[in-house]
XYZ file of C-alpha atoms in Angstrom:
470
model
C 0.000 0.000 0.000
C 1.468 3.381 -0.968
C 1.619 6.196 1.560
C -0.786 8.448 -0.365
C -3.398 5.762 -0.998
C -6.660 5.943 0.933
C -7.377 2.436 2.229
C -10.830 0.953 2.032
C -12.604 -0.131 5.214
C -15.609 -2.351 5.940
C -18.442 -0.458 7.635
C -19.478 -3.553 9.606
C -16.252 -5.029 11.031
C -13.728 -2.277 10.058
C -11.534 -4.674 8.082
C -9.165 -2.649 5.844
C -8.020 -3.322 2.308
C -5.742 -1.563 -0.157
C -8.458 -1.694 -2.827
C -12.220 -1.974 -3.006
C -13.611 -5.508 -2.797
C -17.213 -6.617 -3.027
C -17.322 -9.108 -0.153
C -15.598 -8.581 3.183
C -13.316 -11.546 3.993
C -13.952 -11.164 7.754
C -17.703 -10.591 8.233
C -18.665 -11.858 4.732
C -20.994 -8.910 4.086
C -21.411 -7.531 0.559
C -20.828 -3.937 -0.605
C -19.649 -2.654 2.783
C -16.246 -1.272 1.704
C -15.763 2.486 1.411
C -12.839 4.872 1.524
C -11.885 6.024 4.997
C -12.032 9.745 5.668
C -8.330 10.357 6.320
C -5.219 8.611 4.956
C -3.095 6.464 7.222
C 0.579 7.420 7.273
C 3.273 4.801 7.750
C 6.854 4.980 8.945
C 9.904 3.483 7.260
C 9.351 0.128 8.925
C 5.826 -0.041 7.581
C 4.196 0.518 10.976
C 1.907 3.411 11.783
C 3.634 6.462 13.232
C 3.240 6.592 16.998
C 2.507 9.870 18.769
C 3.551 10.820 22.279
C 0.878 11.173 24.926
C 1.010 12.566 28.423
C -1.555 10.014 29.601
C -5.060 10.445 30.979
C -6.015 12.104 34.235
C -7.520 9.506 36.571
C -10.222 10.176 39.165
C -11.780 8.009 41.829
C -15.535 7.652 41.961
C -15.771 9.641 45.201
C -13.804 12.571 43.759
C -16.221 13.071 40.863
C -18.649 15.871 41.687
C -22.357 15.126 41.354
C -24.356 17.393 39.073
C -28.134 17.652 39.075
C -29.287 18.486 35.578
C -32.733 19.535 34.414
C -33.956 17.818 31.296
C -35.308 19.822 28.361
C -39.036 19.149 28.658
C -41.214 20.086 25.703
C -44.588 19.803 27.388
C -45.589 17.182 24.782
C -46.129 14.269 27.159
C -45.830 11.493 24.548
C -42.474 12.858 23.336
C -41.104 13.548 26.822
C -41.951 10.065 28.091
C -40.309 8.278 25.145
C -37.047 10.267 25.445
C -36.924 9.579 29.196
C -38.660 12.573 30.763
C -37.128 15.170 28.452
C -33.936 15.536 26.413
C -30.867 15.059 28.595
C -28.438 18.041 28.450
C -25.328 17.303 26.401
C -26.840 14.231 24.757
C -26.605 13.303 21.073
C -29.720 11.534 19.765
C -31.137 10.628 16.367
C -34.738 10.468 15.117
C -35.415 8.397 12.019
C -38.385 7.156 10.032
C -39.902 6.771 6.563
C -39.929 9.764 4.184
C -42.952 11.985 4.856
C -43.813 10.290 8.156
C -43.664 13.604 10.041
C -40.152 13.840 11.512
C -39.665 17.511 10.599
C -43.167 18.387 11.762
C -42.651 16.759 15.145
C -39.219 18.341 15.638
C -40.546 21.785 14.738
C -43.253 21.430 17.385
C -40.732 20.192 19.978
C -38.347 23.047 19.144
C -41.161 25.582 19.514
C -42.125 24.300 22.957
C -38.568 24.144 24.292
C -37.695 27.575 22.843
C -40.236 29.161 25.184
C -37.734 28.592 28.018
C -34.397 27.712 26.379
C -32.363 28.736 23.337
C -32.977 26.455 20.353
C -31.259 26.534 16.935
C -32.728 24.606 13.991
C -30.475 23.780 10.992
C -32.493 22.750 7.931
C -29.997 21.161 5.537
C -32.665 19.633 3.266
C -35.261 22.398 3.002
C -34.979 26.120 2.391
C -35.927 28.626 5.071
C -39.004 29.496 3.034
C -40.230 25.907 3.200
C -39.598 25.813 6.939
C -41.568 29.042 7.373
C -44.513 27.661 5.395
C -44.611 24.586 7.625
C -44.389 26.698 10.781
C -47.295 28.874 9.625
C -49.356 25.805 8.808
C -48.709 24.520 12.331
C -49.592 27.887 13.838
C -46.036 28.562 15.079
C -45.540 32.057 13.627
C -44.245 33.541 16.890
C -41.764 30.808 17.752
C -38.500 31.768 19.487
C -36.531 29.119 17.588
C -33.622 30.381 15.473
C -33.247 28.899 11.973
C -30.472 28.410 9.431
C -30.147 26.509 6.156
C -26.389 25.913 6.513
C -25.306 22.345 5.750
C -21.552 22.634 6.411
C -20.465 20.729 9.522
C -17.756 23.250 10.407
C -20.296 26.113 10.384
C -22.759 24.157 12.513
C -20.106 23.304 15.116
C -18.825 26.895 15.227
C -22.381 28.138 15.795
C -22.866 25.645 18.632
C -19.631 26.736 20.307
C -20.365 30.453 19.963
C -24.112 30.545 20.693
C -24.226 27.759 23.331
C -27.861 26.772 22.678
C -29.640 24.334 24.963
C -30.810 22.335 21.923
C -29.359 22.079 18.415
C -31.493 20.354 15.758
C -30.051 19.177 12.420
C -32.453 17.995 9.717
C -30.831 15.822 8.450
C -27.333 14.448 9.077
C -27.196 12.732 5.660
C -27.449 16.132 3.925
C -24.607 17.758 5.887
C -21.043 17.806 4.562
C -17.525 18.974 5.385
C -15.784 21.766 3.514
C -12.962 19.386 2.622
C -14.251 17.416 -0.355
C -11.641 14.682 0.204
C -13.628 13.447 3.213
C -16.280 12.006 0.942
C -19.629 13.028 -0.483
C -22.624 13.818 1.783
C -24.338 10.665 3.000
C -21.376 8.378 2.376
C -20.319 5.942 5.068
C -16.990 7.658 5.695
C -18.518 11.118 6.031
C -21.418 9.969 8.208
C -18.990 8.299 10.588
C -16.814 11.384 10.922
C -19.775 13.793 11.113
C -21.375 11.757 13.886
C -18.131 11.603 15.871
C -17.540 15.345 15.495
C -21.091 16.223 16.560
C -20.919 13.802 19.482
C -17.726 15.428 20.813
C -19.278 18.872 20.321
C -22.324 17.884 22.373
C -20.242 16.488 25.242
C -17.601 19.212 25.393
C -20.030 22.159 25.133
C -22.985 20.626 27.033
C -25.242 21.185 24.026
C -28.008 18.705 23.289
C -27.888 17.760 19.598
C -30.884 16.142 17.929
C -30.493 14.982 14.324
C -32.797 13.254 11.882
C -31.607 10.335 9.789
C -32.698 8.529 6.645
C -33.574 4.850 6.597
C -32.892 2.121 4.063
C -35.507 0.057 2.240
C -35.155 -2.529 5.034
C -36.197 0.034 7.648
C -32.749 0.481 9.230
C -30.828 3.725 9.707
C -28.875 4.556 6.564
C -25.143 4.541 7.161
C -22.723 2.492 9.245
C -23.913 0.565 12.296
C -21.321 2.568 14.209
C -23.693 5.554 13.973
C -26.223 3.838 16.258
C -23.517 2.890 18.764
C -22.158 6.428 18.887
C -25.396 8.286 19.690
C -27.059 8.341 23.113
C -30.533 7.584 21.805
C -32.201 6.138 18.700
C -35.900 6.838 18.107
C -38.054 5.512 15.263
C -41.219 7.227 14.023
C -43.530 4.830 12.216
C -47.030 5.133 10.836
C -50.268 3.237 10.355
C -52.559 3.836 7.393
C -55.786 2.907 9.182
C -55.927 5.638 11.835
C -53.187 7.991 10.591
C -51.452 7.057 13.848
C -47.750 7.762 14.303
C -45.855 5.538 16.739
C -42.654 6.915 18.277
C -40.515 4.078 19.661
C -37.305 4.205 21.677
C -34.825 1.631 20.378
C -31.812 2.865 22.330
C -31.792 5.347 25.211
C -28.936 5.829 27.656
C -31.050 8.175 29.756
C -34.429 6.403 29.764
C -36.364 3.209 29.174
C -35.894 1.209 25.982
C -38.920 0.181 23.866
C -40.994 3.017 25.308
C -43.654 4.162 22.831
C -45.626 7.320 22.229
C -48.626 7.812 19.957
C -49.532 10.753 17.739
C -52.101 11.506 15.069
C -51.235 13.531 11.984
C -53.624 16.435 11.431
C -53.524 19.569 9.306
C -52.185 21.510 12.307
C -49.393 19.028 13.025
C -48.845 16.092 15.335
C -51.494 15.677 18.029
C -50.550 13.357 20.887
C -52.809 10.429 21.781
C -52.426 9.825 25.502
C -55.196 7.194 25.802
C -54.419 4.871 22.904
C -55.779 1.863 24.838
C -59.186 3.509 25.093
C -59.205 4.180 21.352
C -58.193 0.612 20.516
C -60.840 -0.798 22.854
C -63.467 1.463 21.307
C -62.593 0.339 17.777
C -62.275 -3.362 18.672
C -64.677 -5.665 16.848
C -66.622 -8.588 18.278
C -66.173 -10.778 15.210
C -64.773 -14.312 15.071
C -60.978 -14.246 15.169
C -60.728 -11.052 17.227
C -59.303 -10.850 20.753
C -57.537 -8.227 22.877
C -54.109 -8.582 24.506
C -52.186 -6.278 26.833
C -48.551 -5.640 25.913
C -45.920 -3.930 28.073
C -44.056 -1.302 26.045
C -41.231 0.136 28.121
C -43.035 0.861 31.390
C -46.469 1.287 29.853
C -49.174 -1.400 29.418
C -51.014 -0.995 26.109
C -54.030 -2.850 24.779
C -53.835 -4.249 21.253
C -56.366 -6.090 19.123
C -55.299 -9.327 17.436
C -57.190 -10.433 14.339
C -56.940 -13.877 12.754
C -58.498 -15.272 9.587
C -58.306 -19.029 8.950
C -59.742 -20.420 5.716
C -59.330 -23.711 3.887
C -56.363 -23.530 1.538
C -57.086 -23.787 -2.179
C -53.445 -24.368 -3.100
C -50.820 -26.967 -2.321
C -48.903 -24.870 0.180
C -51.036 -22.993 2.747
C -50.252 -19.297 3.102
C -49.035 -17.614 6.288
C -49.369 -13.820 6.150
C -48.529 -12.170 9.488
C -48.032 -8.504 10.391
C -47.626 -6.835 13.770
C -46.722 -10.135 15.504
C -43.687 -12.395 15.211
C -44.341 -14.759 12.313
C -42.715 -17.722 14.058
C -44.798 -17.191 17.199
C -48.059 -17.473 15.248
C -46.844 -20.602 13.445
C -45.718 -22.136 16.757
C -49.042 -21.522 18.520
C -50.921 -22.929 15.517
C -48.772 -26.079 15.686
C -49.490 -26.492 19.423
C -53.242 -26.192 18.832
C -53.131 -28.722 16.011
C -51.121 -31.151 18.139
C -53.396 -31.161 21.180
C -56.793 -30.044 19.831
C -56.582 -31.628 16.354
C -57.629 -28.414 14.631
C -56.220 -28.721 11.116
C -54.385 -25.428 10.795
C -51.814 -27.106 8.515
C -54.407 -27.223 5.735
C -55.599 -23.651 6.272
C -54.407 -20.288 5.035
C -53.702 -18.113 8.087
C -53.825 -14.338 7.915
C -52.895 -12.572 11.144
C -52.472 -8.899 12.035
C -52.718 -6.318 14.804
C -54.814 -3.162 14.656
C -53.477 0.333 15.201
C -49.951 -0.278 13.925
C -48.794 -1.692 17.280
C -46.039 -4.295 17.291
C -46.758 -7.124 19.773
C -43.509 -8.920 20.596
C -44.051 -10.496 24.002
C -44.714 -14.139 24.816
C -47.589 -12.876 26.995
C -49.600 -12.627 23.762
C -49.507 -16.427 23.197
C -52.910 -16.996 24.789
C -54.405 -14.177 22.730
C -52.962 -15.664 19.538
C -54.391 -19.068 20.455
C -57.883 -17.682 21.120
C -57.836 -15.649 17.903
C -56.911 -18.729 15.850
C -59.479 -20.976 17.545
C -62.188 -18.336 17.247
C -61.586 -17.896 13.519
C -61.296 -21.638 12.899
C -64.602 -22.382 14.654
C -66.243 -19.170 13.414
C -67.366 -18.379 16.941
C -66.647 -15.037 18.538
C -65.545 -14.483 22.121
C -67.566 -12.305 24.511
C -67.257 -8.627 23.730
C -64.157 -6.807 25.058
C -62.270 -9.962 26.075
C -58.588 -9.655 27.021
C -56.248 -12.689 27.036
C -53.060 -12.616 29.122
C -50.777 -15.667 29.306
C -47.973 -17.702 27.762
C -48.493 -21.080 26.066
C -45.697 -23.656 26.338
C -44.987 -26.560 24.002
C -46.999 -28.951 26.176
C -50.144 -26.907 25.701
C -50.087 -25.501 29.239
C -50.756 -21.819 29.918
C -48.338 -19.941 32.172
C -48.805 -16.596 33.870
C -47.328 -13.538 32.151
C -44.978 -11.094 33.825
C -46.655 -8.045 35.410
C -50.031 -9.723 34.996
C -51.649 -7.519 37.659
C -50.717 -4.276 35.871
C -51.921 -5.668 32.542
C -55.311 -6.621 33.959
C -55.570 -3.298 35.780
C -54.964 -1.475 32.496
C -57.664 -3.539 30.790
C -60.182 -2.769 33.525
C -59.326 0.933 33.476
C -60.511 1.310 29.879
C -63.658 -0.818 30.077
C -62.683 -4.425 29.306
C -65.370 -6.911 30.366
C -63.656 -10.341 30.418
C -60.117 -11.509 31.214
C -58.615 -14.883 30.239
C -55.660 -15.813 32.451
C -54.132 -19.012 33.949
C -54.304 -17.869 37.599
C -56.885 -16.257 39.817
C -55.874 -12.677 40.405
C -57.515 -9.807 42.168
C -59.356 -7.766 39.561
C -61.715 -4.826 39.570
C -65.446 -5.405 39.962
C -66.206 -4.669 36.313
C -64.033 -7.554 35.062
C -65.138 -11.178 34.862
C -62.197 -13.558 35.311
C -61.943 -16.832 33.337
C -59.191 -19.232 34.420
C -57.522 -21.021 31.472
C -54.782 -23.458 32.521
C -54.303 -25.299 29.194
C -55.462 -25.272 25.584
C -58.250 -27.791 26.330
C -59.848 -25.338 28.739
C -59.408 -22.633 26.126
C -61.457 -24.683 23.679
C -64.132 -25.361 26.321
C -64.979 -21.664 26.507
C -66.598 -21.860 23.075
C -70.170 -23.167 22.654
C -70.636 -26.893 22.090
C -72.837 -27.278 18.976
C -70.264 -26.628 16.247
C -67.570 -28.828 17.730
C -66.755 -32.504 17.125
C -66.816 -33.315 20.843
C -66.229 -37.061 20.457
C -63.018 -36.620 18.525
C -61.787 -33.861 20.794
C -62.562 -35.687 24.010
C -60.917 -38.846 22.707
C -57.795 -36.962 21.698
C -57.740 -35.189 25.044
C -57.972 -38.517 26.905
C -55.213 -40.018 24.766
C -52.924 -37.051 25.230
C -53.560 -36.926 28.977
C -52.932 -40.641 29.510
C -49.769 -40.574 27.403
C -48.447 -37.625 29.337
């Protein structure tokens, strides 16, 4: 490798090469090599030149002074809860989401609220100041105290942060920013994103300035750029949407100063993002009492949220039955269907299964197993459960139902918003408006449905056989 040659480096494992190669020999990922931002200089022996260092100053834990900091609260409760009670001073966080989902709208509203008490600077590197003004007027933010700039040069942004010392610095977006030195790469490239993120992170820490940037995503839904970008920031927040209710879901994926997987809900209106503080009430109100529908209670961060599961099971007309699942883990639905077919002899293997959640909520917990089972059985038998029924429990491979974690708080949340029936494996103390149904295994789950449409002889025989064999 010559001294003036810029080596290529893998964005995943940082393996270096003298020339570009398609597949990394270490991590075996394709198209991950890009030029590094700065050349590496070598000495006569071929080793990198070493630099002298005076060493780091060491401090004991007791000698470090404690500082009580006040978070930057916006007054938008859904936003403040997801970021951990407000933006932590000196933090570097990123907000990402699909194009047009409302990232700029939400940030403009947050900046307006915080600017009522603190100094906020908004750098719009993608839109002109005229476009930003039009959006602000549409949102009714004509008299905002936020300061705006359309500069996209990293050096100018950092100099402004050091001179003005704002409480919050917003950059929309980091992929559109660039360095003055063209040799560092084009805007949005892996090398430039890595260096821009590191420079902004050091600026936030050294000047105690909170920096909030927006980021693009790839077609797979991940943040565009190197994975190192997510490791470097203090928080990663995704804004996703749902076409049915125009609901926007803000989810915390990484947060060094708050709970992970916390969610907030908004609705997009002509006057901007409107927070939805009682999403469970809205979901319960819209829930249907049709066959294949059941409610579950999922814990998102520290917040229990009701979600409606919907299943549709029909006889397959093709050789290979279809499995179309959204909002729930595909493998979890297939696993529960296999357990029901094993112990209840319901032929899900010859049925097309379509499964989804309402409201754009992602249900990832094993506590939804019992709800998935009831939704599948209800659709298969074409018999609906009692209205406003909530199922809380895990189903193991033996067909037994186990209690879910934080079951009391889940049931309390269901009763708070008007649920009528609860399906759970253990007797728990519930409110007076809830009727408790104890379900200890999948046989008892099937017994909750009316008798006439069932083949009781076959089911009872299979139950006896399975029980005696066990």
